[in-house]
XYZ file of C-alpha atoms in Angstrom:
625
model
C -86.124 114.024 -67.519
C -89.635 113.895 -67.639
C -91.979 116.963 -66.495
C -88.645 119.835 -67.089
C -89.884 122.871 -67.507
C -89.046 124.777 -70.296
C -85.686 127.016 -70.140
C -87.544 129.725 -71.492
C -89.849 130.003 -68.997
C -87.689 129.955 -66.331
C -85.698 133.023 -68.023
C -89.307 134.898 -67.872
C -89.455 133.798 -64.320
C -86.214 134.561 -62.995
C -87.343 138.353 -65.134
C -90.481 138.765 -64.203
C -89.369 138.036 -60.115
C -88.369 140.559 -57.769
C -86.290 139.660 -55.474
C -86.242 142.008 -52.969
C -90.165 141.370 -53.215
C -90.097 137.050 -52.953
C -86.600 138.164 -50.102
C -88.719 140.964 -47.837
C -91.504 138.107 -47.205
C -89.437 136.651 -44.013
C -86.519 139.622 -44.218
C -86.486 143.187 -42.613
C -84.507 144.772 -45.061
C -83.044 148.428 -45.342
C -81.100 150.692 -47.723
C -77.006 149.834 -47.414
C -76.530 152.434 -50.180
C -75.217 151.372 -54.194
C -78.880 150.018 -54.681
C -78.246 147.151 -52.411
C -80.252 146.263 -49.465
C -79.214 144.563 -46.515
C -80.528 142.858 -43.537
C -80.265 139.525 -41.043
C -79.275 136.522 -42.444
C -82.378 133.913 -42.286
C -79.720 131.256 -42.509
C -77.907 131.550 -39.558
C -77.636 133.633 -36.156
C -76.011 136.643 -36.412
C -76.444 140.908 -34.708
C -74.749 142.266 -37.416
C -76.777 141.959 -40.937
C -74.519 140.812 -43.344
C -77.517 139.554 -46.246
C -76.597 141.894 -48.892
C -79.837 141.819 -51.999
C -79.057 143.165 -55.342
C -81.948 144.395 -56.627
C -80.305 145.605 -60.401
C -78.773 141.894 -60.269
C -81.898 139.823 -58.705
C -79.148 138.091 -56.382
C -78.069 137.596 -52.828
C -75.191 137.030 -51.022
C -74.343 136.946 -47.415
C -71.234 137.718 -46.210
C -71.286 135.954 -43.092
C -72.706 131.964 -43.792
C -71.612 132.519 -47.813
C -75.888 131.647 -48.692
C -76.285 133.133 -52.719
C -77.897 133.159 -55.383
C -81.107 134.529 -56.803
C -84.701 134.027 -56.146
C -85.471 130.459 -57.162
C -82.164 129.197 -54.849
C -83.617 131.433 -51.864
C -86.688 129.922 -52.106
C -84.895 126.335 -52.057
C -82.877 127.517 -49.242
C -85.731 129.136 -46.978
C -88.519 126.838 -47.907
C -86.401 123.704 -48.531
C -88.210 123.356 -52.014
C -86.643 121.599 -54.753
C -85.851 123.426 -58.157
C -88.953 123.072 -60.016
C -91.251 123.833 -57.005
C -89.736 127.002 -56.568
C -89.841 128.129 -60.097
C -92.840 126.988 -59.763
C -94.273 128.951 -56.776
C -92.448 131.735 -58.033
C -94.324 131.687 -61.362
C -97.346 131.624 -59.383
C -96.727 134.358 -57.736
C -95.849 136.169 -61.231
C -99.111 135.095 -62.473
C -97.114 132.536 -65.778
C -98.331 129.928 -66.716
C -95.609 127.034 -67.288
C -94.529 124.705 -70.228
C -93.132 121.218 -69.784
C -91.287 119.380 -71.153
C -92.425 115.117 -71.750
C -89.817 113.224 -72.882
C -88.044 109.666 -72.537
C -89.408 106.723 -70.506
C -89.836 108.217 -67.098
C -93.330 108.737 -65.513
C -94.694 111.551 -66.989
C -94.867 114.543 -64.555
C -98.225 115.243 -63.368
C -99.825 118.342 -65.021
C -99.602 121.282 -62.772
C -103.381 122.039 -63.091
C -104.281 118.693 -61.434
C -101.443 119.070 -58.440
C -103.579 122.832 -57.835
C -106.855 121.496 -58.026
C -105.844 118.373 -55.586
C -104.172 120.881 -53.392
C -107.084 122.991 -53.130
C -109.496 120.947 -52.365
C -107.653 119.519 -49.659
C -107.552 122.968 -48.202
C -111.131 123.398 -48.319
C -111.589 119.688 -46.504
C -109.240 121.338 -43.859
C -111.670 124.162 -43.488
C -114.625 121.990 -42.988
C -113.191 119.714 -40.908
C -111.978 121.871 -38.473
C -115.283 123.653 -38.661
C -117.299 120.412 -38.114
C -114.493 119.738 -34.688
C -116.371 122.815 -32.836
C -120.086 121.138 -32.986
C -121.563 119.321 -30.278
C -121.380 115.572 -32.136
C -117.459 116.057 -32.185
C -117.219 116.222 -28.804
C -115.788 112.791 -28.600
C -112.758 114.312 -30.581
C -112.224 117.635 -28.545
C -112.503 115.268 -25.098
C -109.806 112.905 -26.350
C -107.730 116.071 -27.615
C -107.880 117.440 -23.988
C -107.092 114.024 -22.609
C -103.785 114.067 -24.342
C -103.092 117.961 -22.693
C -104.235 119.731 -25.649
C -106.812 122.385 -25.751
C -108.517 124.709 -28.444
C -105.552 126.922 -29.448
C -102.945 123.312 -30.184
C -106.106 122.086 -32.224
C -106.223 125.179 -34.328
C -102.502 125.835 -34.735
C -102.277 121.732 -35.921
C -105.246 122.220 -37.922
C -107.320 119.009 -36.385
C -110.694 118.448 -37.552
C -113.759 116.061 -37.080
C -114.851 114.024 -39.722
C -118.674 113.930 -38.971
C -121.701 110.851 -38.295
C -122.410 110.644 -42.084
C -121.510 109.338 -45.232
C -121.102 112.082 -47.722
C -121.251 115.430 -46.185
C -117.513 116.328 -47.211
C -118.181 114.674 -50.670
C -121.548 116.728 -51.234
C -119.456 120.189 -49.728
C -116.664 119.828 -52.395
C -119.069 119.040 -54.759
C -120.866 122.136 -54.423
C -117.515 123.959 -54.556
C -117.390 122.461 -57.971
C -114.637 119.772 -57.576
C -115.339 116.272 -59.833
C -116.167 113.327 -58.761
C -112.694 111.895 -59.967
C -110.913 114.619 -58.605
C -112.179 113.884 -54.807
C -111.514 109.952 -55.527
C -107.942 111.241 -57.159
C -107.427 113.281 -54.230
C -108.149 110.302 -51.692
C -111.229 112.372 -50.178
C -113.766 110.417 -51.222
C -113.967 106.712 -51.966
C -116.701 104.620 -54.015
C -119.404 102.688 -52.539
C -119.971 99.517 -53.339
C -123.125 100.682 -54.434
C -121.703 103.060 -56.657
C -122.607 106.099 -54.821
C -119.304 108.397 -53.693
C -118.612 108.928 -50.137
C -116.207 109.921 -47.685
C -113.189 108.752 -47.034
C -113.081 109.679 -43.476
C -116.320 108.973 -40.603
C -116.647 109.588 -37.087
C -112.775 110.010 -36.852
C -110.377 113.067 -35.086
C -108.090 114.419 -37.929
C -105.078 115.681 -38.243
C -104.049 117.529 -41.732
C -100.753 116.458 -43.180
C -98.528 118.957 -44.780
C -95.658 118.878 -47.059
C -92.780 120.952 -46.881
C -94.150 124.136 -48.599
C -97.111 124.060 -46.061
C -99.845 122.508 -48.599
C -102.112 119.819 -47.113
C -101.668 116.438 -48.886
C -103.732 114.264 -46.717
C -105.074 113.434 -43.325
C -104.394 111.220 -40.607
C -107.235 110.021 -39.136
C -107.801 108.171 -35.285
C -110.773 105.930 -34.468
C -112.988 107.662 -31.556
C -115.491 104.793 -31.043
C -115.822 101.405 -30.035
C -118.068 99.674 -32.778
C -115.841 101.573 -35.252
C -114.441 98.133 -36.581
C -111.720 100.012 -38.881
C -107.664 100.126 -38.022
C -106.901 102.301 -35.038
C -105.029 104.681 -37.580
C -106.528 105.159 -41.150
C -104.218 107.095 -43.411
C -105.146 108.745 -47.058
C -103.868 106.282 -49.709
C -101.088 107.180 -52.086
C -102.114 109.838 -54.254
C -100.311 111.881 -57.123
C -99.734 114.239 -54.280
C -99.664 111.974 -50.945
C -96.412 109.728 -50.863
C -96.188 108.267 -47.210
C -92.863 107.287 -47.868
C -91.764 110.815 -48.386
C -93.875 112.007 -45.721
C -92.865 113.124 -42.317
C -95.839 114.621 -39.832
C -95.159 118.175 -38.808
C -92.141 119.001 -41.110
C -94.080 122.329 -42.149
C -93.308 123.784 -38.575
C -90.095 121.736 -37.496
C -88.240 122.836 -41.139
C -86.855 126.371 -39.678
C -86.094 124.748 -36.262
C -84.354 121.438 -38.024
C -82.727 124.037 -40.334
C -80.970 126.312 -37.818
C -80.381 124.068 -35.233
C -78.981 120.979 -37.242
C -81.160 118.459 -35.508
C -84.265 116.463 -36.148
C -86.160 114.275 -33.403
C -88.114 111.584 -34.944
C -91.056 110.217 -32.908
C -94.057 107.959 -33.575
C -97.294 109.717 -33.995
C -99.480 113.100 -34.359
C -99.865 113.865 -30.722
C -96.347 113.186 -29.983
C -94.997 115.865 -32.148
C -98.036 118.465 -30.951
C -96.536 117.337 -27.474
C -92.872 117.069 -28.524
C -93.586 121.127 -29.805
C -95.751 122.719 -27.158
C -93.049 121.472 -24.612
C -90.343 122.941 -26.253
C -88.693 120.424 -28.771
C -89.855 121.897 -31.898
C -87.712 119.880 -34.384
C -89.710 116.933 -33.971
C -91.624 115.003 -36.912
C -92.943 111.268 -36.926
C -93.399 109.412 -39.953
C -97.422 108.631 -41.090
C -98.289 105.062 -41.619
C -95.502 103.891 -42.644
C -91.780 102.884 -40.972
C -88.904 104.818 -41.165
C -87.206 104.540 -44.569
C -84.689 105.636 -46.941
C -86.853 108.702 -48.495
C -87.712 109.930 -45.275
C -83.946 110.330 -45.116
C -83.123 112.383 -47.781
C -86.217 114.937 -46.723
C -83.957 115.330 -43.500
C -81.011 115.584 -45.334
C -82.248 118.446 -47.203
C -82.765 120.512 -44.400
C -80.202 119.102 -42.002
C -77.566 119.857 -45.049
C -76.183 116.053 -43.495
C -72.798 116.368 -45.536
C -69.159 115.638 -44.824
C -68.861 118.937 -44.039
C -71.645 119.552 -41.827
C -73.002 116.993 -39.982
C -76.226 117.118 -38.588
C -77.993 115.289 -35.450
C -81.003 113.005 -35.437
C -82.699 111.689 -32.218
C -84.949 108.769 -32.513
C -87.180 108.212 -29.324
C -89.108 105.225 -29.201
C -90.980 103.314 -26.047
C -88.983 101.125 -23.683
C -90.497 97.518 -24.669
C -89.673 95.288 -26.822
C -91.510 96.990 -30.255
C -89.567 100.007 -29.607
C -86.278 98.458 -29.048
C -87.209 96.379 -32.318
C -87.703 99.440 -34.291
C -84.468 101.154 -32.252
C -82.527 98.256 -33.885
C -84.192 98.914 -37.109
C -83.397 102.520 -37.168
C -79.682 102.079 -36.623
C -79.558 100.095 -39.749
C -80.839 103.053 -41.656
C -78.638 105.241 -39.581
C -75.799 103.971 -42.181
C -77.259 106.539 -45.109
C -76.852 109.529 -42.189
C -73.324 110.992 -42.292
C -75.057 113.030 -39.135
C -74.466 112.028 -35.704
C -77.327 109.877 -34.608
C -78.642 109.232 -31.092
C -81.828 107.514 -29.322
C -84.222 108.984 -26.698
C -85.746 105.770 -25.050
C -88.418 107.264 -22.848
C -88.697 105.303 -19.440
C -91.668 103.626 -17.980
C -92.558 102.651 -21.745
C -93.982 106.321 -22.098
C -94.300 108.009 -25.531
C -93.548 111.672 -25.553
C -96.921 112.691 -25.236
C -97.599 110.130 -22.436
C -94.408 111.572 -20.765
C -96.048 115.200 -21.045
C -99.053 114.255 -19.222
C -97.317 112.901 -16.633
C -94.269 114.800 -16.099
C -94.422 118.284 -17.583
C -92.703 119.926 -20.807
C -89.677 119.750 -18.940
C -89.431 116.026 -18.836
C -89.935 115.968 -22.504
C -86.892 118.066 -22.995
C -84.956 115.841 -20.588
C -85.828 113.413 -22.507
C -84.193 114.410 -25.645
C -81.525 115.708 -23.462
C -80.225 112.526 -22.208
C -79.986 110.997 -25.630
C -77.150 108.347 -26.457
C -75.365 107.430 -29.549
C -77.581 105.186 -31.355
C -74.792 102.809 -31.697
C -74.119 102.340 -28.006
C -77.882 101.505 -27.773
C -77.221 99.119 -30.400
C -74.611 97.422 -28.845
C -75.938 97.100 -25.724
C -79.355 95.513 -27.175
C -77.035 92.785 -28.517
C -74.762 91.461 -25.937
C -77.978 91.218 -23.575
C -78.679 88.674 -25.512
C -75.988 86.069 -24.449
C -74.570 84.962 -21.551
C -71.247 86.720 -21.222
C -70.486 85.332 -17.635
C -69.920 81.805 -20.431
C -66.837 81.792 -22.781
C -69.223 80.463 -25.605
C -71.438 83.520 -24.636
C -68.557 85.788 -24.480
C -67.563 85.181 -28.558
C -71.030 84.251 -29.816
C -72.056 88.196 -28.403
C -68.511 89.093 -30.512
C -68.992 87.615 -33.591
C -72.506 88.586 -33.245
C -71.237 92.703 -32.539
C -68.514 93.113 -34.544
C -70.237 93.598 -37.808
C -72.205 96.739 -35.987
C -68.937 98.368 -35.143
C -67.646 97.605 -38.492
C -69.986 99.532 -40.653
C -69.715 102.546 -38.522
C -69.558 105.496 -41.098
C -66.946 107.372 -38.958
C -63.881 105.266 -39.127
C -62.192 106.986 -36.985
C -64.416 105.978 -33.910
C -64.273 102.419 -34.966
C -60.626 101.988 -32.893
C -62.586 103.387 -29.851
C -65.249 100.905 -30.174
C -63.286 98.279 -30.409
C -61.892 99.383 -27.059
C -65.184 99.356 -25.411
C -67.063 95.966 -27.066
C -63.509 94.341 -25.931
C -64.149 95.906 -22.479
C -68.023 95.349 -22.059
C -67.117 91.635 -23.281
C -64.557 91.382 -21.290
C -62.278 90.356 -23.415
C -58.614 91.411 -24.784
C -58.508 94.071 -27.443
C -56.563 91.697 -30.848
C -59.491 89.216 -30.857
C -62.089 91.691 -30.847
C -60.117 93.448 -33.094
C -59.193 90.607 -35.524
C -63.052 90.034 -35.720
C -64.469 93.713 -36.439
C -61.620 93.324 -39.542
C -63.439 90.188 -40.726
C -66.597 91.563 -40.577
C -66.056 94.799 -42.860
C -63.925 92.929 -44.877
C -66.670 90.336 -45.868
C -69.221 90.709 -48.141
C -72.906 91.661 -46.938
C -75.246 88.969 -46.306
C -78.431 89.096 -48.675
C -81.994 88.742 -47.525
C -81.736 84.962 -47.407
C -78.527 85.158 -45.213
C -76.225 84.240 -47.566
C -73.269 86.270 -48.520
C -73.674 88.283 -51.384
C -71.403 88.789 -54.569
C -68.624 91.472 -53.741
C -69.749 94.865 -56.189
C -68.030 95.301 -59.479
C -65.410 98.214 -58.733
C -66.533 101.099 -60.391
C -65.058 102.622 -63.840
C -62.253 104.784 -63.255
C -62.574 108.725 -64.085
C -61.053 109.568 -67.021
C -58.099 111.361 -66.283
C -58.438 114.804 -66.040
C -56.320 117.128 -68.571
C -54.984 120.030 -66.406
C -52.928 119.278 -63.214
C -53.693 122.311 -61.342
C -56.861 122.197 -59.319
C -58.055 125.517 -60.662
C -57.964 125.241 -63.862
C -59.814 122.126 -63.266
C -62.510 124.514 -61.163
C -62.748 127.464 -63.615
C -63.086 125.056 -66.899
C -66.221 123.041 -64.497
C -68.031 126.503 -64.185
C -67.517 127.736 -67.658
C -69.075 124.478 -68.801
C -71.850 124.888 -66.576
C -72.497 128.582 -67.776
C -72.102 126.654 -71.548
C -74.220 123.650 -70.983
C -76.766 124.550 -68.518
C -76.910 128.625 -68.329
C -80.279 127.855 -66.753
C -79.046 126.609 -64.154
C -75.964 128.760 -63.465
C -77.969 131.576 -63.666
C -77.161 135.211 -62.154
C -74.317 133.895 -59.625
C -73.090 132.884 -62.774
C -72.625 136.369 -63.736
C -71.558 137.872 -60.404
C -67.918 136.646 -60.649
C -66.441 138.021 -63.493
C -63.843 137.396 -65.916
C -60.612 138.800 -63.129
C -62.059 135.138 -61.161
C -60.669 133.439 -63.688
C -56.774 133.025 -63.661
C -56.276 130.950 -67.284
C -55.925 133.934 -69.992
C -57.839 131.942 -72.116
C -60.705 131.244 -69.698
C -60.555 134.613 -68.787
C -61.703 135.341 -72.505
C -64.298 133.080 -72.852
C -65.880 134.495 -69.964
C -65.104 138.077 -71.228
C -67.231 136.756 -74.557
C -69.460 135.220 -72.431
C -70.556 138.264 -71.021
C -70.615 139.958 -74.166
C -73.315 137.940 -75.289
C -75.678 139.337 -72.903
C -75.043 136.973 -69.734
C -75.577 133.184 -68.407
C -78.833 134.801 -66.693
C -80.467 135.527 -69.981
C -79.156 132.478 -71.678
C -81.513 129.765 -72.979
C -79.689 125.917 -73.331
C -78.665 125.509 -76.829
C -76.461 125.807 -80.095
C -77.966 129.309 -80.703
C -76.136 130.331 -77.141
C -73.337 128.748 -77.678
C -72.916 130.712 -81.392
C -73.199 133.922 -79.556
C -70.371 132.966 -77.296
C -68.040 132.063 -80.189
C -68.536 135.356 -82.104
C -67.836 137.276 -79.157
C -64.663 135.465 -78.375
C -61.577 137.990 -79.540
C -58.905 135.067 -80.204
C -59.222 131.584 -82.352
C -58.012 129.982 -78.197
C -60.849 131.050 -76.824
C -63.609 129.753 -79.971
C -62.158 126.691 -80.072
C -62.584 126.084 -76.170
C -66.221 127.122 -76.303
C -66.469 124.303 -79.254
C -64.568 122.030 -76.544
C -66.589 123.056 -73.559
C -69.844 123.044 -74.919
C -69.667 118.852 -75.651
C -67.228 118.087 -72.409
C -68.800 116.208 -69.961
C -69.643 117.831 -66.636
C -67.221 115.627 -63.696
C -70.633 115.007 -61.566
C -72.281 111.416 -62.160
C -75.656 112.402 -62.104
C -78.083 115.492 -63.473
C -76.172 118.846 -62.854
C -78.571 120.441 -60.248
C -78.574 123.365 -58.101
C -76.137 122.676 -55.482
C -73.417 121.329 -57.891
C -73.644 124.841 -59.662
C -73.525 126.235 -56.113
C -70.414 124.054 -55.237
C -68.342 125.150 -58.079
C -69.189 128.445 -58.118
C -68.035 128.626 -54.334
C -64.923 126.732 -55.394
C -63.818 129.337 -58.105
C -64.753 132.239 -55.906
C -62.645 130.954 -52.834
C -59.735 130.738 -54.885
C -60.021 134.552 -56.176
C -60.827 135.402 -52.514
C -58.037 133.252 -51.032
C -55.562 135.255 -53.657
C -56.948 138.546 -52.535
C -55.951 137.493 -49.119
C -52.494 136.863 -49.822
C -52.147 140.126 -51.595
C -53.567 142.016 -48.856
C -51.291 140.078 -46.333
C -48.124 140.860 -48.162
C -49.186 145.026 -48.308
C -50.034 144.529 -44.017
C -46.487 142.912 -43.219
C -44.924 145.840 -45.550
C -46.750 148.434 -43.493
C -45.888 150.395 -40.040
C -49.060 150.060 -38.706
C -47.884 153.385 -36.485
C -46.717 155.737 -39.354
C -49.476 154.148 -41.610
C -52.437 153.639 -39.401
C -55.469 154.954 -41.606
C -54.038 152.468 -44.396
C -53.151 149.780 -41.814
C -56.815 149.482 -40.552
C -58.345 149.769 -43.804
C -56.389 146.535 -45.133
C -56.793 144.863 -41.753
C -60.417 145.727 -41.929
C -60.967 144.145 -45.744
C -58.300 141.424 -44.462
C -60.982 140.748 -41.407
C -64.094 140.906 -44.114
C -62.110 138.715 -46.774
C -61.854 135.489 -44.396
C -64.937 135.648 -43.365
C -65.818 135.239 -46.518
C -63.221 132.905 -47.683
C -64.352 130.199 -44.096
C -68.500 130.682 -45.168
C -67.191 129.750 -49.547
C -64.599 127.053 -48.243
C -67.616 125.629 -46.002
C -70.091 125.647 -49.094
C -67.741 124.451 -51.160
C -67.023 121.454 -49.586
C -69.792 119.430 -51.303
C -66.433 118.480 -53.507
C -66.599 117.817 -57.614
C-alpha cells in the first residue's frame, strides 16, 4: 500500500504517547488505585465510570460498552480518524517526524508536509474571511445571514466569511504569510488569470468553511450575493489533494459526537439547512457539498454510525415536496441498499427546506419534522404506484411488476413477507401473485445501464477449509497470527490477554514465547521478530507453529486493519470470559447464599461484572471473521 508509514515509527509513537495525556483531552479522569485511572465512558451513556486507563500499559478498556485499546484506536474511536491520521496527529503532538513507505502501483500518498501547508493556509483564509464578514462592504452577506434567522454568534460558531470586492486581496494576504504561488493554486485558493496574474478564487461571495472530520478546513462553499454576479448560484473549491467532494459531508465536524452516540444521521441539502437543522435542535445533520449523494459519502456515515449487522444505525433523508426532491428521494433509496441501518425520509411540507421551515415555523417544527419520518421504502413505494391507474386491471399489474423489484432487494429479508402483504393490499390485489412476482424479481439478474439484463456474477471461490473444527482454536490461531504477521497492528491489546486466554497447550506456549520476546507492542513486522519468537518457544510444537503461523494467511479478504484486530481480539477474550462465567456459576449453585453470604455476594458481584463484560465483547465481536 502506498504512503504506509513505517512500523518503526509507529513503535516510537505508540512510546513516545501518553495516554492518559492524548485520553484526559475530552475525559475527567481520577485515581481508581493499582496505577489505573478511571472515568466516564465517552462512548456511551453511563453514571457509573467504568473507562478504566492503564497508564504502565498505554491502554484502555471500558467495562461497560467493551471500547479498548491504546492511543492511536482512541483517537479512531473519539475522532472517527482512520489509522494513519491518528498516528499521525499523535506524532504531531509528540513532535516526530514520519517515514513512508512508496511502493507498488497505487497513487503515491501525498507528502505530509504539503497536506500541513494546504491545511494551514486554509486556516488562515478562514481567519480573513471571517474578518473581512464584519466590514461595512459585506453587509450584503450579514443581511442575507439574518434573513435566513441567523445572527452574529451562528456566523462565528460556522465560521462564515466574506470574500471581498477585489481580485487578489486573499492571494496578496497568504502571500505575505509566505505561502507559494503553487501552493494557493494547489490549495484551490487562488486561480490563474488569463492574464497570468494569480487571483482569488472566491469574489463578492458569503462563505462557509468546510471541514473534515478531524476539524481541519479543506475548502469553502461559496453563495452568490449579487445580481450581475453571472457565476453558478453555488461555487464550490475544486478537487484538491485535500478537498474530495465525494467524501465530503457539510458539518460532520460538529454532527460526529451527536451521529456517534445517538446512531443517527439526517442528511439535508445545503449550508444553512444544517446551521438551521442544529440551532433548532437536530444536531446530527450534514448535507453533502456540490455534489449528490453517493457511495463514499456512505462509508463516512458508516464509520461513525458503526452501520453493522450488529448495530444498525438510522439515517433520515429530508428533501422538498416537489418533484426534484421526490426525484432525488427515489435516488437515495437506491443507495439506501449499501446501509444495513434503518433508513427513513423527512419530506418537509409546503415544499419547505429545513431552514425555510425554521423561519416559518420555529425550531420545533424542524424537530417535528424529523420526527414524523417514514421508512424510506414506504416512500418509495408509494412514489411508484401513483404512477398508474390502479382503479384499471392493466394499471393494477403494470404498478406490480413495476414494485416488486423494490421490495425484492430489501436488505432485511425478513420484512420482505410483510411487504408483500401491504403492496398486495395497497394494489389491491391477492397476496400469491404479488408474491410470485417479488420472487421473479430477486431471482433475476440486475438490469445494466442500457436496461438490459446483466450476466449473473461468477460465484465466488470457496474458503479453503479450515483445519481445526472447534471455533476457538480457529479464534486463538487468527490472533496469534495477527500478533506474528502484523504486531503493529495488534499492538498493546495484543498483550493484555495473556497466555491463560488461550485454551490450546500449544498456543498457550507460543504466546508464553511471545511474551518473552519483549511483547507484540514493541514488535516491528518481520523475520527478525519472528526469530525471537522461535527461540523463546520451550517445545519443538510450539517453533514449528510460529514457522506455520508466520506464512498462514489471515481468513479476512482484504488488508488486516484495525477493527479486524479489534474483532478477534474481542472474540478470544469472550470465550475466556464466557468460561470464567461458567466457573463462577457452578461455585454460586454450590453455595448457601445464607451460611455463605460474604462469599455468595462476592461471586455474585464478579458474576454481575463478568456479563457485563461478556454482552459489551460479544457486541464488538460481532463484526464476524
Amino acid at each position: 500500500m502506498a504512503g504506509r508509514i513505517r512500523d518503526e515509527d509507529i513503535t516510537l509513537v505508540r512510546e513516545r504517547t501518553s495516554i492518559a495525556d492524548v485520553i484526559s483531552d475530552s475525559v475527567t479522569l481520577k485515581s481508581a488505585g493499582g496505577g489505573n485511572l478511571k472515568g466516564l465512558c465517552p462512548f456511551h451513556d453511563e453514571k457509573t465510570p467504568s473507562f478504566t486507563v492503564a497508564p504502565g500499559r498505554n491502554v484502555y478498556f471500558c467495562h461497560g460498552c467493551g471500547k479498548g485499546g491504546d492511543a492511536i484506536t482512541f483517537l479512531m474511536e473519539a475522532e472517527h480518524l482512520t489509522f494513519i491520521e491518528s498516528v499521525e496527529r499523535l506524532a504531531a503532538r509528540a513532535g516526530l517526524q514520519l517515514r513512508y513507505i512508496e511502493a507498488g502501483p497505487a497513487p503515491v500518498r501525498q507528502q505530509t508536509g504539503q497536506r500541513q501547508r494546504l491545511i494551514a493556509a486554509h486556516a488562515a483564509a478562514v481567519e480573513f474571511y471571517a474578518g473581512q464578514l464584519t466590514t461595512p462592504s459585506a453587509r450584503p452577506a450579514r443581511e442575507f445571514l439574518a434573513s435566513r434567522g441567523f445572527d452574529r454568534a451562528a456566523a462565528q460558531r460556522y465560521g462564515c466569511g466574506f470574500a471581498p470586492d477585489a481580485w487578489d486581496e486573499l492571494t496578496r494576504h497568504l502571500r505575505q504569510q509566505g505561502y507559494t504561488t503553487q501552493e494557493l493554486i494547489t490549495a484551490g485558493l487562488a486561480r490563474q488569470a488569463r492574464s497570468g496574474s494569480l487571483i482569488d478564487r472566491f469574489r463578492r461571495r458569503l462563505l462557509w468553511p468546510i471541514r473534515e472530520l478531524s476539524g481541519d478546513v479543506i475548502g469553502f462553499g461559496a453563495r452568490k450575493l449579487f445580481d450581475d454576479d453571472d457565476g453558478p448560484k453555488y461555487l464550490n473549491t475544486p478537487e484538491t489533494p485535500i478537498y474530495k467532494k465525494s467524501h465530503v459531508l457539510y458539518g460532520i465536524d460538529q454532527a460526529k459526537r451527536e451521529i456517534a452516540r445517538q446512531g443517527r444521521a439526517v442528511i439535508v441539502e445545503g449550508y444553512t439547512d444544517v446551521m438551521a437543522c442544529h440551532l433548532a435542535g437536530v444536531p446530527t445533520a450534514v448535507a453533502t457539498c456540490g455534489t449528490a449523494f453517493g457511495p463514499d459519502h456512505i462509508g463516512v456515515l458508516r464509520r461513525l454510525l458503526m452501520d453493522t449487522e450488529a448495530v444498525a444505525g438510522e439515517i433520515i433523508f429530508t428533501f422538498d415536496g416537489d418533484a426534484a426532491g421526490q426525484k432525488a428521494a427515489l435516488r437515495a433509496f437506491e443507495e439506501d441498499q449499501r446501509f444495513v441501518g434503518r433508513t427513513f425520509i423527512a419530506v418537509s411540507p409546503d415544499s419547505m427546506d429545513p431552514c425555510e421551515l425554521r423561519l416559518a415555523k420555529g425550531d420545533l417544527a424542524v424537530r417535528d419534522l424529523v420526527a414524523r419520518r417514514e421508512p424510506l421504502v414506504d416512500f418509495a413505494l408509494r412514489q411508484m404506484l401513483s404512477r398508474f391507474d390502479l382503479d384499471t386491471v392493466d394499471g393494477r399489474v403494470e404498478a406490480m411488476r413495476r414494485a416488486a423489484p423494490l421490495v425484492a432487494k430489501l436488505k432485511d429479508r425478513e420484512k420482505r413477507p410483510e411487504y408483500v402483504r401491504k403492496l398486495a393490499g395497497d394494489l389491491g390485489m391477492e397476496i400469491e401473485p404479488v408474491q410470485r412476482a417479488v420472487l421473479a424479481a430477486g431471482a433475476a439478474p440486475p438490469r445494466s445501464a442500457g436496461g438490459n439484463r446483466a450476466a449473473p456474477p461468477q460465484p465466488a471461490a470457496p474458503r479453503p477449509p479450515v483445519e481445526p473444527d472447534d471455533p476457538q482454536v480457529l479464534v486463538e490461531r487468527e490472533a496469534l497470527k495477527l500478533g506474528l504477521q502484523v504486531p503493529v497492528l495488534a499492538g498493546p491489546m495484543f498483550d493484555t490477554l495473556g497466555p491463560e486466554a488461550y485454551l490450546h497447550p500449544v498456543h498457550s506456549a507460543v504466546r508464553e514465547a511471545m511474551a518473552q520476546a519483549g511483547g507484540v507492542a514493541v514488535a516491528v513486522t518481520g523475520a527478525v521478530w519472528i526469530e525471537q519468537v522461535r527461540d523463546n518457544c520451550s517445545d519443538l510444537a510450539a517453533r514449528g507453529l510460529v514457522a506455520e503461523l508466520a506464512v498462514e494467511p489471515l481468513h479476512v479478504d482484504r488488508e488486516p486493519d484495525p477493527h479486524y484486530v479489534s474483532v478477534t481480539l474481542a472474540r478470544l477474550q469472550w470465550a475466556a470470559v464466557t468460561a470464567r462465567i461458567r466457573e463462577i456459576k457452578s461455585k454460586v449453585q454450590r453455595i448457601n447464599p445464607v451460611a455463605n453470604k460474604d462469599e455468595y455476594l462476592t461471586l455474585a458481584g464478579e458474576l454481575f461484572s463478568l456479563e457485563q463484560n461478556a454482552r459489551a465483547l460479544r457486541d464488538r465481536a460481532a463484526g464476524g471473521l
